[in-house]
Amino acid sequence: AIAAVLESLRPALRPEQSPANPEHVGGKALIYVWALEQETSRRGWDEGDNQDVMVPWVMKTESTQLSNENSLTFHRYYHLYRHGELEQDIIEAGGHVVESGYEKDNWWAIAVPKCIEA
């Protein structure tokens, strides 16, 4: 998902009327990504750990909720972002970082295309 958002910041790659066009929806995009630096979370990821991980996603069906049977678990790929990496990706994709920070195991950034810096 982050690649799609970052690609939408490149003017040559987005149709002008697309909802993914930040200029079309007021000019700003808020992007959240999981942080690598989660030492105090239940996951315990931190500097030095692998940034590319398979994260479990548990699917509970109606029958598993009623009978306490085991839920179905799928693993999905996720890239964990180091401090400063999200901002670097936004800039490399042709965007401008208006503001960024860390909140509850996530890095976040507000970005705009360079042509409409705020």
mmCIF file with all atom_site columns, C-alpha atoms in Angstrom:
data_model
loop_
_atom_site.group_PDB
_atom_site.id
_atom_site.type_symbol
_atom_site.label_atom_id
_atom_site.label_alt_id
_atom_site.label_comp_id
_atom_site.label_asym_id
_atom_site.label_entity_id
_atom_site.label_seq_id
_atom_site.pdbx_PDB_ins_code
_atom_site.Cartn_x
_atom_site.Cartn_y
_atom_site.Cartn_z
_atom_site.occupancy
_atom_site.B_iso_or_equiv
_atom_site.pdbx_formal_charge
_atom_site.auth_seq_id
_atom_site.auth_comp_id
_atom_site.auth_asym_id
_atom_site.auth_atom_id
_atom_site.pdbx_PDB_model_num
ATOM 1   C CA . ALA A 1 1   ? 0.000   0.000   0.000   1.00 0.00 ? 1   ALA A CA 1
ATOM 2   C CA . ILE A 1 2   ? 2.808   2.420   0.779   1.00 0.00 ? 2   ILE A CA 1
ATOM 3   C CA . ALA A 1 3   ? 4.259   1.953   -2.704  1.00 0.00 ? 3   ALA A CA 1
ATOM 4   C CA . ALA A 1 4   ? 0.917   2.920   -4.238  1.00 0.00 ? 4   ALA A CA 1
ATOM 5   C CA . VAL A 1 5   ? 0.744   6.049   -2.107  1.00 0.00 ? 5   VAL A CA 1
ATOM 6   C CA . LEU A 1 6   ? 4.345   7.022   -2.826  1.00 0.00 ? 6   LEU A CA 1
ATOM 7   C CA . GLU A 1 7   ? 3.852   6.419   -6.550  1.00 0.00 ? 7   GLU A CA 1
ATOM 8   C CA . SER A 1 8   ? 0.781   8.686   -6.471  1.00 0.00 ? 8   SER A CA 1
ATOM 9   C CA . LEU A 1 9   ? 3.085   11.536  -5.423  1.00 0.00 ? 9   LEU A CA 1
ATOM 10  C CA . ARG A 1 10  ? 4.855   11.336  -8.790  1.00 0.00 ? 10  ARG A CA 1
ATOM 11  C CA . PRO A 1 11  ? 2.928   13.713  -11.081 1.00 0.00 ? 11  PRO A CA 1
ATOM 12  C CA . ALA A 1 12  ? 3.816   11.808  -14.261 1.00 0.00 ? 12  ALA A CA 1
ATOM 13  C CA . LEU A 1 13  ? 2.305   8.602   -12.871 1.00 0.00 ? 13  LEU A CA 1
ATOM 14  C CA . ARG A 1 14  ? -1.086  9.842   -11.645 1.00 0.00 ? 14  ARG A CA 1
ATOM 15  C CA . PRO A 1 15  ? -4.112  10.908  -13.658 1.00 0.00 ? 15  PRO A CA 1
ATOM 16  C CA . GLU A 1 16  ? -5.151  14.446  -12.768 1.00 0.00 ? 16  GLU A CA 1
ATOM 17  C CA . GLN A 1 17  ? -8.703  13.390  -11.846 1.00 0.00 ? 17  GLN A CA 1
ATOM 18  C CA . SER A 1 18  ? -7.644  10.381  -9.733  1.00 0.00 ? 18  SER A CA 1
ATOM 19  C CA . PRO A 1 19  ? -8.682  10.314  -6.061  1.00 0.00 ? 19  PRO A CA 1
ATOM 20  C CA . ALA A 1 20  ? -5.065  9.231   -5.385  1.00 0.00 ? 20  ALA A CA 1
ATOM 21  C CA . ASN A 1 21  ? -3.897  12.609  -6.682  1.00 0.00 ? 21  ASN A CA 1
ATOM 22  C CA . PRO A 1 22  ? -3.098  14.681  -3.542  1.00 0.00 ? 22  PRO A CA 1
ATOM 23  C CA . GLU A 1 23  ? -3.846  17.879  -5.476  1.00 0.00 ? 23  GLU A CA 1
ATOM 24  C CA . HIS A 1 24  ? -7.349  16.524  -6.203  1.00 0.00 ? 24  HIS A CA 1
ATOM 25  C CA . VAL A 1 25  ? -8.227  15.988  -2.528  1.00 0.00 ? 25  VAL A CA 1
ATOM 26  C CA . GLY A 1 26  ? -6.783  19.099  -0.968  1.00 0.00 ? 26  GLY A CA 1
ATOM 27  C CA . GLY A 1 27  ? -3.127  18.504  -1.542  1.00 0.00 ? 27  GLY A CA 1
ATOM 28  C CA . LYS A 1 28  ? -2.054  16.376  1.447   1.00 0.00 ? 28  LYS A CA 1
ATOM 29  C CA . ALA A 1 29  ? -1.612  12.675  2.213   1.00 0.00 ? 29  ALA A CA 1
ATOM 30  C CA . LEU A 1 30  ? -1.290  11.197  5.715   1.00 0.00 ? 30  LEU A CA 1
ATOM 31  C CA . ILE A 1 31  ? 0.809   8.031   5.635   1.00 0.00 ? 31  ILE A CA 1
ATOM 32  C CA . TYR A 1 32  ? 1.231   5.594   8.554   1.00 0.00 ? 32  TYR A CA 1
ATOM 33  C CA . VAL A 1 33  ? 3.707   2.686   8.539   1.00 0.00 ? 33  VAL A CA 1
ATOM 34  C CA . TRP A 1 34  ? 4.801   0.209   11.189  1.00 0.00 ? 34  TRP A CA 1
ATOM 35  C CA . ALA A 1 35  ? 8.020   1.217   12.897  1.00 0.00 ? 35  ALA A CA 1
ATOM 36  C CA . LEU A 1 36  ? 10.983  -1.102  13.340  1.00 0.00 ? 36  LEU A CA 1
ATOM 37  C CA . GLU A 1 37  ? 11.605  0.577   16.682  1.00 0.00 ? 37  GLU A CA 1
ATOM 38  C CA . GLN A 1 38  ? 8.967   -1.194  18.825  1.00 0.00 ? 38  GLN A CA 1
ATOM 39  C CA . GLU A 1 39  ? 11.177  -2.426  21.659  1.00 0.00 ? 39  GLU A CA 1
ATOM 40  C CA . THR A 1 40  ? 8.482   -1.988  24.346  1.00 0.00 ? 40  THR A CA 1
ATOM 41  C CA . SER A 1 41  ? 5.575   -3.408  22.311  1.00 0.00 ? 41  SER A CA 1
ATOM 42  C CA . ARG A 1 42  ? 4.346   -6.996  22.406  1.00 0.00 ? 42  ARG A CA 1
ATOM 43  C CA . ARG A 1 43  ? 6.175   -7.571  19.118  1.00 0.00 ? 43  ARG A CA 1
ATOM 44  C CA . GLY A 1 44  ? 9.532   -6.403  20.505  1.00 0.00 ? 44  GLY A CA 1
ATOM 45  C CA . TRP A 1 45  ? 11.072  -5.351  17.180  1.00 0.00 ? 45  TRP A CA 1
ATOM 46  C CA . ASP A 1 46  ? 14.033  -2.990  17.395  1.00 0.00 ? 46  ASP A CA 1
ATOM 47  C CA . GLU A 1 47  ? 17.178  -1.794  15.604  1.00 0.00 ? 47  GLU A CA 1
ATOM 48  C CA . GLY A 1 48  ? 19.122  -4.723  14.240  1.00 0.00 ? 48  GLY A CA 1
ATOM 49  C CA . ASP A 1 49  ? 16.018  -6.845  13.574  1.00 0.00 ? 49  ASP A CA 1
ATOM 50  C CA . ASN A 1 50  ? 14.981  -7.798  10.049  1.00 0.00 ? 50  ASN A CA 1
ATOM 51  C CA . GLN A 1 51  ? 12.914  -5.053  8.407   1.00 0.00 ? 51  GLN A CA 1
ATOM 52  C CA . ASP A 1 52  ? 11.070  -7.435  6.098   1.00 0.00 ? 52  ASP A CA 1
ATOM 53  C CA . VAL A 1 53  ? 8.824   -9.747  8.099   1.00 0.00 ? 53  VAL A CA 1
ATOM 54  C CA . MET A 1 54  ? 5.845   -12.048 7.780   1.00 0.00 ? 54  MET A CA 1
ATOM 55  C CA . VAL A 1 55  ? 3.143   -10.851 10.187  1.00 0.00 ? 55  VAL A CA 1
ATOM 56  C CA . PRO A 1 56  ? 0.335   -13.153 11.327  1.00 0.00 ? 56  PRO A CA 1
ATOM 57  C CA . TRP A 1 57  ? -3.228  -12.113 10.533  1.00 0.00 ? 57  TRP A CA 1
ATOM 58  C CA . VAL A 1 58  ? -5.874  -14.087 12.399  1.00 0.00 ? 58  VAL A CA 1
ATOM 59  C CA . MET A 1 59  ? -9.209  -14.573 10.674  1.00 0.00 ? 59  MET A CA 1
ATOM 60  C CA . LYS A 1 60  ? -12.077 -15.435 12.962  1.00 0.00 ? 60  LYS A CA 1
ATOM 61  C CA . THR A 1 61  ? -15.124 -16.888 11.293  1.00 0.00 ? 61  THR A CA 1
ATOM 62  C CA . GLU A 1 62  ? -18.592 -17.045 12.776  1.00 0.00 ? 62  GLU A CA 1
ATOM 63  C CA . SER A 1 63  ? -18.130 -20.760 13.567  1.00 0.00 ? 63  SER A CA 1
ATOM 64  C CA . THR A 1 64  ? -14.788 -20.209 15.371  1.00 0.00 ? 64  THR A CA 1
ATOM 65  C CA . GLN A 1 65  ? -16.270 -17.411 17.495  1.00 0.00 ? 65  GLN A CA 1
ATOM 66  C CA . LEU A 1 66  ? -19.180 -19.600 18.598  1.00 0.00 ? 66  LEU A CA 1
ATOM 67  C CA . SER A 1 67  ? -17.303 -22.838 19.235  1.00 0.00 ? 67  SER A CA 1
ATOM 68  C CA . ASN A 1 68  ? -13.842 -21.685 20.434  1.00 0.00 ? 68  ASN A CA 1
ATOM 69  C CA . GLU A 1 69  ? -12.239 -23.633 17.589  1.00 0.00 ? 69  GLU A CA 1
ATOM 70  C CA . ASN A 1 70  ? -8.878  -22.509 16.285  1.00 0.00 ? 70  ASN A CA 1
ATOM 71  C CA . SER A 1 71  ? -8.990  -19.486 14.038  1.00 0.00 ? 71  SER A CA 1
ATOM 72  C CA . LEU A 1 72  ? -7.424  -19.413 10.594  1.00 0.00 ? 72  LEU A CA 1
ATOM 73  C CA . THR A 1 73  ? -4.047  -17.669 10.545  1.00 0.00 ? 73  THR A CA 1
ATOM 74  C CA . PHE A 1 74  ? -2.469  -16.211 7.424   1.00 0.00 ? 74  PHE A CA 1
ATOM 75  C CA . HIS A 1 75  ? 0.924   -14.565 7.158   1.00 0.00 ? 75  HIS A CA 1
ATOM 76  C CA . ARG A 1 76  ? 1.362   -11.333 5.223   1.00 0.00 ? 76  ARG A CA 1
ATOM 77  C CA . TYR A 1 77  ? 4.523   -9.559  4.200   1.00 0.00 ? 77  TYR A CA 1
ATOM 78  C CA . TYR A 1 78  ? 5.308   -6.240  5.848   1.00 0.00 ? 78  TYR A CA 1
ATOM 79  C CA . HIS A 1 79  ? 8.257   -3.863  5.673   1.00 0.00 ? 79  HIS A CA 1
ATOM 80  C CA . LEU A 1 80  ? 9.130   -2.235  9.013   1.00 0.00 ? 80  LEU A CA 1
ATOM 81  C CA . TYR A 1 81  ? 10.384  1.324   8.605   1.00 0.00 ? 81  TYR A CA 1
ATOM 82  C CA . ARG A 1 82  ? 13.468  2.658   10.393  1.00 0.00 ? 82  ARG A CA 1
ATOM 83  C CA . HIS A 1 83  ? 13.544  6.205   11.747  1.00 0.00 ? 83  HIS A CA 1
ATOM 84  C CA . GLY A 1 84  ? 13.779  8.587   8.761   1.00 0.00 ? 84  GLY A CA 1
ATOM 85  C CA . GLU A 1 85  ? 13.096  5.949   6.101   1.00 0.00 ? 85  GLU A CA 1
ATOM 86  C CA . LEU A 1 86  ? 9.489   7.006   5.398   1.00 0.00 ? 86  LEU A CA 1
ATOM 87  C CA . GLU A 1 87  ? 10.548  10.609  4.853   1.00 0.00 ? 87  GLU A CA 1
ATOM 88  C CA . GLN A 1 88  ? 13.352  9.466   2.544   1.00 0.00 ? 88  GLN A CA 1
ATOM 89  C CA . ASP A 1 89  ? 10.930  7.360   0.483   1.00 0.00 ? 89  ASP A CA 1
ATOM 90  C CA . ILE A 1 90  ? 8.518   10.290  0.150   1.00 0.00 ? 90  ILE A CA 1
ATOM 91  C CA . ILE A 1 91  ? 11.295  12.589  -1.071  1.00 0.00 ? 91  ILE A CA 1
ATOM 92  C CA . GLU A 1 92  ? 12.632  9.956   -3.504  1.00 0.00 ? 92  GLU A CA 1
ATOM 93  C CA . ALA A 1 93  ? 9.080   9.541   -4.884  1.00 0.00 ? 93  ALA A CA 1
ATOM 94  C CA . GLY A 1 94  ? 8.952   13.260  -5.662  1.00 0.00 ? 94  GLY A CA 1
ATOM 95  C CA . GLY A 1 95  ? 7.089   14.427  -2.581  1.00 0.00 ? 95  GLY A CA 1
ATOM 96  C CA . HIS A 1 96  ? 7.690   16.936  0.170   1.00 0.00 ? 96  HIS A CA 1
ATOM 97  C CA . VAL A 1 97  ? 7.334   16.056  3.874   1.00 0.00 ? 97  VAL A CA 1
ATOM 98  C CA . VAL A 1 98  ? 5.227   18.698  5.629   1.00 0.00 ? 98  VAL A CA 1
ATOM 99  C CA . GLU A 1 99  ? 5.347   17.051  9.049   1.00 0.00 ? 99  GLU A CA 1
ATOM 100 C CA . SER A 1 100 ? 6.292   13.648  10.494  1.00 0.00 ? 100 SER A CA 1
ATOM 101 C CA . GLY A 1 101 ? 6.489   11.801  13.787  1.00 0.00 ? 101 GLY A CA 1
ATOM 102 C CA . TYR A 1 102 ? 6.123   8.613   15.832  1.00 0.00 ? 102 TYR A CA 1
ATOM 103 C CA . GLU A 1 103 ? 2.965   7.364   17.514  1.00 0.00 ? 103 GLU A CA 1
ATOM 104 C CA . LYS A 1 104 ? 2.151   3.977   19.093  1.00 0.00 ? 104 LYS A CA 1
ATOM 105 C CA . ASP A 1 105 ? 4.701   1.849   17.190  1.00 0.00 ? 105 ASP A CA 1
ATOM 106 C CA . ASN A 1 106 ? 4.108   3.705   13.901  1.00 0.00 ? 106 ASN A CA 1
ATOM 107 C CA . TRP A 1 107 ? 5.990   6.310   11.910  1.00 0.00 ? 107 TRP A CA 1
ATOM 108 C CA . TRP A 1 108 ? 3.714   8.814   10.174  1.00 0.00 ? 108 TRP A CA 1
ATOM 109 C CA . ALA A 1 109 ? 4.157   11.634  7.704   1.00 0.00 ? 109 ALA A CA 1
ATOM 110 C CA . ILE A 1 110 ? 2.049   14.276  6.012   1.00 0.00 ? 110 ILE A CA 1
ATOM 111 C CA . ALA A 1 111 ? 3.215   14.630  2.419   1.00 0.00 ? 111 ALA A CA 1
ATOM 112 C CA . VAL A 1 112 ? 2.450   16.739  -0.618  1.00 0.00 ? 112 VAL A CA 1
ATOM 113 C CA . PRO A 1 113 ? 3.822   16.718  -4.161  1.00 0.00 ? 113 PRO A CA 1
ATOM 114 C CA . LYS A 1 114 ? 6.809   19.090  -4.447  1.00 0.00 ? 114 LYS A CA 1
ATOM 115 C CA . CYS A 1 115 ? 4.851   21.255  -6.887  1.00 0.00 ? 115 CYS A CA 1
ATOM 116 C CA . ILE A 1 116 ? 2.403   22.337  -4.108  1.00 0.00 ? 116 ILE A CA 1
ATOM 117 C CA . GLU A 1 117 ? 4.662   22.490  -1.029  1.00 0.00 ? 117 GLU A CA 1
ATOM 118 C CA . ALA A 1 118 ? 2.710   23.662  2.006   1.00 0.00 ? 118 ALA A CA 1
#
